[in-house]
Short mmCIF file of C-alpha atoms in Angstrom, two decimals:
data_model
loop_
_atom_site.label_atom_id
_atom_site.label_comp_id
_atom_site.label_asym_id
_atom_site.label_seq_id
_atom_site.Cartn_x
_atom_site.Cartn_y
_atom_site.Cartn_z
CA UNK A 917 -29.01 11.04 4.42
CA UNK A 918 -27.04 12.96 1.77
CA UNK A 919 -29.73 12.26 -0.81
CA UNK A 920 -32.35 13.93 1.37
CA UNK A 921 -30.44 17.22 1.18
CA UNK A 922 -30.00 19.64 -1.71
CA UNK A 923 -26.40 20.49 -2.49
CA UNK A 924 -25.30 23.40 -4.66
CA UNK A 925 -22.23 25.34 -5.76
CA UNK A 926 -22.64 28.98 -6.75
CA UNK A 927 -26.37 28.45 -6.86
CA UNK A 928 -26.19 25.47 -9.22
CA UNK A 929 -27.62 22.18 -8.04
CA UNK A 930 -25.18 19.29 -7.71
CA UNK A 931 -26.05 15.86 -9.03
CA UNK A 932 -26.04 13.03 -6.48
CA UNK A 933 -24.36 9.84 -7.70
CA UNK A 934 -23.46 6.48 -6.14
CA UNK A 935 -19.88 6.58 -7.40
CA UNK A 936 -17.52 9.13 -8.94
CA UNK A 937 -13.98 9.34 -10.27
CA UNK A 938 -11.41 11.98 -9.35
CA UNK A 939 -7.85 11.95 -10.69
CA UNK A 940 -8.41 8.38 -11.84
CA UNK A 941 -9.58 7.22 -8.41
CA UNK A 942 -13.09 5.76 -8.41
CA UNK A 943 -14.77 6.13 -5.03
CA UNK A 944 -18.31 5.97 -3.78
CA UNK A 945 -20.79 3.75 -2.02
CA UNK A 946 -19.73 2.16 1.23
CA UNK A 947 -22.03 -0.86 1.08
CA UNK A 948 -22.00 -4.11 -0.86
CA UNK A 949 -18.24 -4.51 -0.95
CA UNK A 950 -16.71 -1.15 -0.13
CA UNK A 951 -16.10 2.23 -1.65
CA UNK A 952 -12.76 1.33 -3.24
CA UNK A 953 -13.74 -1.86 -5.08
CA UNK A 954 -13.98 -0.31 -8.54
CA UNK A 955 -10.52 1.24 -8.21
CA UNK A 956 -8.86 -1.90 -6.87
CA UNK A 957 -10.40 -4.12 -9.51
CA UNK A 958 -8.93 -1.84 -12.16
CA UNK A 959 -5.50 -1.64 -10.50
CA UNK A 960 -5.17 -5.40 -9.99
CA UNK A 961 -6.15 -6.08 -13.59
CA UNK A 962 -3.76 -3.44 -14.92
CA UNK A 963 -0.86 -4.64 -12.74
CA UNK A 964 -1.44 -8.24 -13.85
CA UNK A 965 -1.22 -7.14 -17.48
CA UNK A 966 1.94 -5.22 -16.60
CA UNK A 967 3.57 -8.39 -15.20
CA UNK A 968 2.70 -10.31 -18.36
CA UNK A 969 4.05 -7.54 -20.61
CA UNK A 970 7.21 -7.14 -18.51
CA UNK A 971 8.06 -10.84 -18.68
CA UNK A 972 7.31 -10.94 -22.40
CA UNK A 973 9.69 -8.04 -23.08
CA UNK A 974 12.31 -9.61 -20.84
CA UNK A 975 12.27 -12.87 -22.77
CA UNK A 976 10.55 -14.88 -20.05
CA UNK A 977 12.14 -16.27 -16.90
CA UNK A 978 15.22 -17.34 -18.87
CA UNK A 979 15.85 -13.84 -20.18
CA UNK A 980 16.95 -10.93 -18.02
CA UNK A 981 18.42 -11.88 -14.66
CA UNK A 982 16.31 -11.41 -11.50
CA UNK A 983 18.11 -8.24 -10.43
CA UNK A 984 17.02 -6.40 -13.56
CA UNK A 985 13.52 -7.87 -13.43
CA UNK A 986 13.22 -6.72 -9.82
CA UNK A 987 14.07 -3.15 -10.76
CA UNK A 988 11.61 -3.22 -13.65
CA UNK A 989 8.86 -4.50 -11.35
CA UNK A 990 9.60 -1.76 -8.81
CA UNK A 991 9.54 0.89 -11.56
CA UNK A 992 6.64 -0.33 -13.70
CA UNK A 993 4.42 -2.89 -12.02
CA UNK A 994 4.42 -2.16 -8.31
CA UNK A 995 3.50 1.54 -8.58
CA UNK A 996 0.24 0.55 -10.29
CA UNK A 997 -0.84 -1.36 -7.19
CA UNK A 998 0.17 1.58 -5.00
CA UNK A 999 -1.87 4.24 -6.78
CA UNK A 1000 -3.71 6.34 -4.18
CA UNK A 1001 -2.71 3.76 -1.55
CA UNK A 1002 -2.53 6.31 1.30
CA UNK A 1003 -6.26 6.83 0.86
CA UNK A 1004 -7.48 3.26 0.65
CA UNK A 1005 -4.95 1.27 2.69
CA UNK A 1006 -6.71 -0.01 5.80
CA UNK A 1007 -10.12 0.87 4.38
CA UNK A 1008 -10.67 -2.19 2.20
CA UNK A 1009 -11.74 -5.77 2.83
CA UNK A 1010 -9.02 -8.23 3.81
CA UNK A 1011 -9.58 -10.13 0.58
CA UNK A 1012 -8.02 -7.29 -1.35
CA UNK A 1013 -4.73 -7.70 0.51
CA UNK A 1014 -4.50 -11.26 -0.79
CA UNK A 1015 -5.41 -10.27 -4.34
CA UNK A 1016 -2.78 -7.53 -4.40
CA UNK A 1017 -0.08 -9.75 -2.90
CA UNK A 1018 -0.99 -12.38 -5.50
CA UNK A 1019 0.08 -10.06 -8.30
CA UNK A 1020 3.52 -9.58 -6.75
CA UNK A 1021 3.68 -13.35 -6.16
CA UNK A 1022 2.97 -13.91 -9.86
CA UNK A 1023 5.87 -11.62 -10.73
CA UNK A 1024 8.25 -13.27 -8.23
CA UNK A 1025 7.51 -16.74 -9.58
CA UNK A 1026 8.09 -15.61 -13.14
CA UNK A 1027 11.29 -13.71 -12.30
CA UNK A 1028 12.78 -16.71 -10.51
CA UNK A 1029 11.51 -19.24 -13.02
CA UNK A 1030 9.49 -21.14 -10.42
CA UNK A 1031 6.92 -23.60 -11.74
CA UNK A 1032 5.59 -25.00 -8.44
CA UNK A 1033 3.89 -23.02 -5.68
CA UNK A 1034 6.65 -21.99 -3.24
CA UNK A 1035 5.89 -19.85 -0.21
CA UNK A 1036 5.39 -16.21 -1.12
CA UNK A 1037 7.57 -15.05 1.76
CA UNK A 1038 10.49 -17.11 0.42
CA UNK A 1039 10.25 -15.51 -3.01
CA UNK A 1040 10.13 -12.03 -1.50
CA UNK A 1041 13.18 -12.86 0.62
CA UNK A 1042 15.05 -14.06 -2.46
CA UNK A 1043 14.27 -10.89 -4.41
CA UNK A 1044 14.55 -8.62 -1.35
CA UNK A 1045 11.05 -7.24 -1.85
CA UNK A 1046 8.77 -6.00 0.89
CA UNK A 1047 5.20 -7.18 1.12
CA UNK A 1048 2.74 -4.85 -0.57
CA UNK A 1049 1.21 -4.11 2.84
CA UNK A 1050 4.57 -2.87 4.12
CA UNK A 1051 4.90 -0.64 1.08
CA UNK A 1052 1.44 0.82 1.62
CA UNK A 1053 2.22 1.59 5.24
CA UNK A 1054 5.26 3.59 4.15
CA UNK A 1055 3.22 5.53 1.61
CA UNK A 1056 0.39 6.18 4.04
CA UNK A 1057 2.69 7.53 6.72
CA UNK A 1058 4.43 9.65 4.13
CA UNK A 1059 1.07 11.23 3.30
CA UNK A 1060 0.44 11.74 7.02
CA UNK A 1061 3.32 14.22 6.97
CA UNK A 1062 1.79 15.97 3.96
CA UNK A 1063 -1.45 16.49 5.86
CA UNK A 1064 0.26 17.58 9.06
CA UNK A 1065 2.50 20.09 7.29
CA UNK A 1066 -0.09 21.44 4.87
CA UNK A 1067 -0.61 25.21 4.95
CA UNK A 1068 -3.32 25.97 7.51
CA UNK A 1069 -5.64 27.83 5.13
CA UNK A 1070 -5.72 25.06 2.51
CA UNK A 1071 -8.91 23.05 2.19
CA UNK A 1072 -6.90 19.89 2.84
CA UNK A 1073 -5.64 21.25 6.16
CA UNK A 1074 -9.07 22.46 7.26
CA UNK A 1075 -10.78 19.17 6.47
CA UNK A 1076 -7.90 17.27 8.09
CA UNK A 1077 -8.14 19.26 11.33
CA UNK A 1078 -11.91 18.88 11.47
CA UNK A 1079 -11.90 15.14 10.82
CA UNK A 1080 -8.98 14.56 13.17
CA UNK A 1081 -10.84 16.27 16.00
CA UNK A 1082 -13.88 14.08 15.32
CA UNK A 1083 -11.81 10.87 15.35
CA UNK A 1084 -9.97 11.82 18.55
CA UNK A 1085 -13.36 12.53 20.17
CA UNK A 1086 -14.49 9.03 19.25
CA UNK A 1087 -16.60 9.91 16.22
CA UNK A 1088 -16.20 9.79 12.42
CA UNK A 1089 -16.28 5.99 12.43
CA UNK A 1090 -16.14 5.80 8.61
CA UNK A 1091 -13.48 8.47 8.17
CA UNK A 1092 -10.37 7.51 6.26
CA UNK A 1093 -8.34 8.90 9.16
CA UNK A 1094 -9.27 5.81 11.16
CA UNK A 1095 -6.89 3.85 8.93
CA UNK A 1096 -4.09 6.37 9.54
CA UNK A 1097 -4.72 6.02 13.27
CA UNK A 1098 -4.42 2.22 13.06
CA UNK A 1099 -1.27 2.33 10.93
CA UNK A 1100 0.46 4.77 13.26
CA UNK A 1101 -0.47 2.60 16.24
CA UNK A 1102 0.79 -0.56 14.52
CA UNK A 1103 4.13 1.14 13.95
CA UNK A 1104 4.45 2.39 17.52
CA UNK A 1105 3.68 5.99 16.57
CA UNK A 1106 0.26 6.37 18.17
CA UNK A 1107 1.19 9.61 19.91
CA UNK A 1108 1.73 11.24 16.51
CA UNK A 1109 -1.93 10.73 15.73
CA UNK A 1110 -3.11 12.10 19.06
CA UNK A 1111 -0.91 15.18 18.68
CA UNK A 1112 -1.52 15.50 14.92
CA UNK A 1113 2.20 15.74 14.24
CA UNK A 1114 5.33 14.08 12.94
CA UNK A 1115 8.60 13.74 14.80
CA UNK A 1116 12.29 13.97 13.95
CA UNK A 1117 13.42 13.08 10.46
CA UNK A 1118 10.05 11.62 9.56
CA UNK A 1119 11.25 9.64 6.56
CA UNK A 1120 13.87 7.84 8.65
CA UNK A 1121 11.43 7.35 11.54
CA UNK A 1122 8.87 5.79 9.19
CA UNK A 1123 11.41 3.55 7.48
CA UNK A 1124 12.67 2.24 10.80
CA UNK A 1125 9.21 1.63 12.28
CA UNK A 1126 7.59 0.17 9.17
CA UNK A 1127 10.54 -2.04 8.28
CA UNK A 1128 10.74 -3.39 11.83
CA UNK A 1129 7.05 -4.29 11.76
CA UNK A 1130 7.41 -5.79 8.29
CA UNK A 1131 10.38 -7.89 9.41
CA UNK A 1132 8.38 -9.25 12.34
CA UNK A 1133 5.52 -10.20 10.04
CA UNK A 1134 7.89 -11.83 7.55
CA UNK A 1135 9.53 -13.83 10.33
CA UNK A 1136 6.16 -15.06 11.59
CA UNK A 1137 5.07 -15.97 8.08
CA UNK A 1138 8.32 -17.82 7.40
CA UNK A 1139 8.24 -19.64 10.74
CA UNK A 1140 4.91 -21.17 9.78
CA UNK A 1141 6.41 -22.75 6.65
CA UNK A 1142 8.23 -25.97 7.48
CA UNK A 1143 9.67 -26.02 3.97
CA UNK A 1144 11.68 -22.88 4.82
CA UNK A 1145 13.45 -24.28 7.87
CA UNK A 1146 16.69 -25.00 6.01
CA UNK A 1147 16.45 -21.74 4.06
CA UNK A 1148 16.26 -19.74 7.29
CA UNK A 1149 19.17 -21.65 8.78
CA UNK A 1150 21.33 -20.89 5.72
CA UNK A 1151 20.59 -17.17 6.13
CA UNK A 1152 20.98 -16.40 2.43
CA UNK A 1153 19.01 -13.18 2.47
CA UNK A 1154 21.31 -10.26 1.48
CA UNK A 1155 21.51 -6.85 3.04
CA UNK A 1156 20.07 -5.29 -0.10
CA UNK A 1157 19.35 -6.34 -3.65
CA UNK A 1158 19.10 -9.93 -4.80
CA UNK A 1159 21.59 -12.66 -3.86
CA UNK A 1160 24.71 -12.70 -6.03
CA UNK A 1161 24.11 -16.26 -7.21
CA UNK A 1162 20.85 -15.15 -8.84
CA UNK A 1163 22.62 -12.42 -10.79
CA UNK A 1164 24.82 -15.02 -12.50
CA UNK A 1165 21.91 -17.04 -13.84
#
């Protein structure tokens, strides 16, 4: 439909393209795999190279201890996979979730010196890392506050209000706000979408809601792994950081 119309800015015709890049984010066609495929392919490849480079600099799995490797991953590798995540989380095929988690799994195996194929949830528990999905939820709900608190005359705020009204009315099926609506509902914050607002100390509210949901998902994932029965009974997971015995490696 867009191609049948003539678009212009200040009297100059605008070129119609299938895909475009803005601030490093490639977006475009919504068919044959999704509008975010080009971006995610690039991010996954770049993050994988980052894991390889990180482990090489660290001297392999027998080099720096897991606590340091964890911090390096959180500072260097993980942010690559989170680039523009508030925009695309919930708007991509399920297969991308697995591909993105696989990069963190690759890091966890290397950091802990694992050669076999242990359960991903166990490695995350050992290194006290959230799933990438949990991280994206936090980032997306953080951006929800940005949109809600944006100055009313900004383009962002105007587009946000317009799209929000459409979604609430049951329209805008392909709008990115549909993903925000789902994430808020998953975290028990559905009323914030309906009212287009945040509540209380939003950062603390989000952390509590997202972490609770993430913990439930981790527990379900772990309960399905018979190999983790003894691990769960030992309750080795620390309050924060990696277990002390890993730091003495």
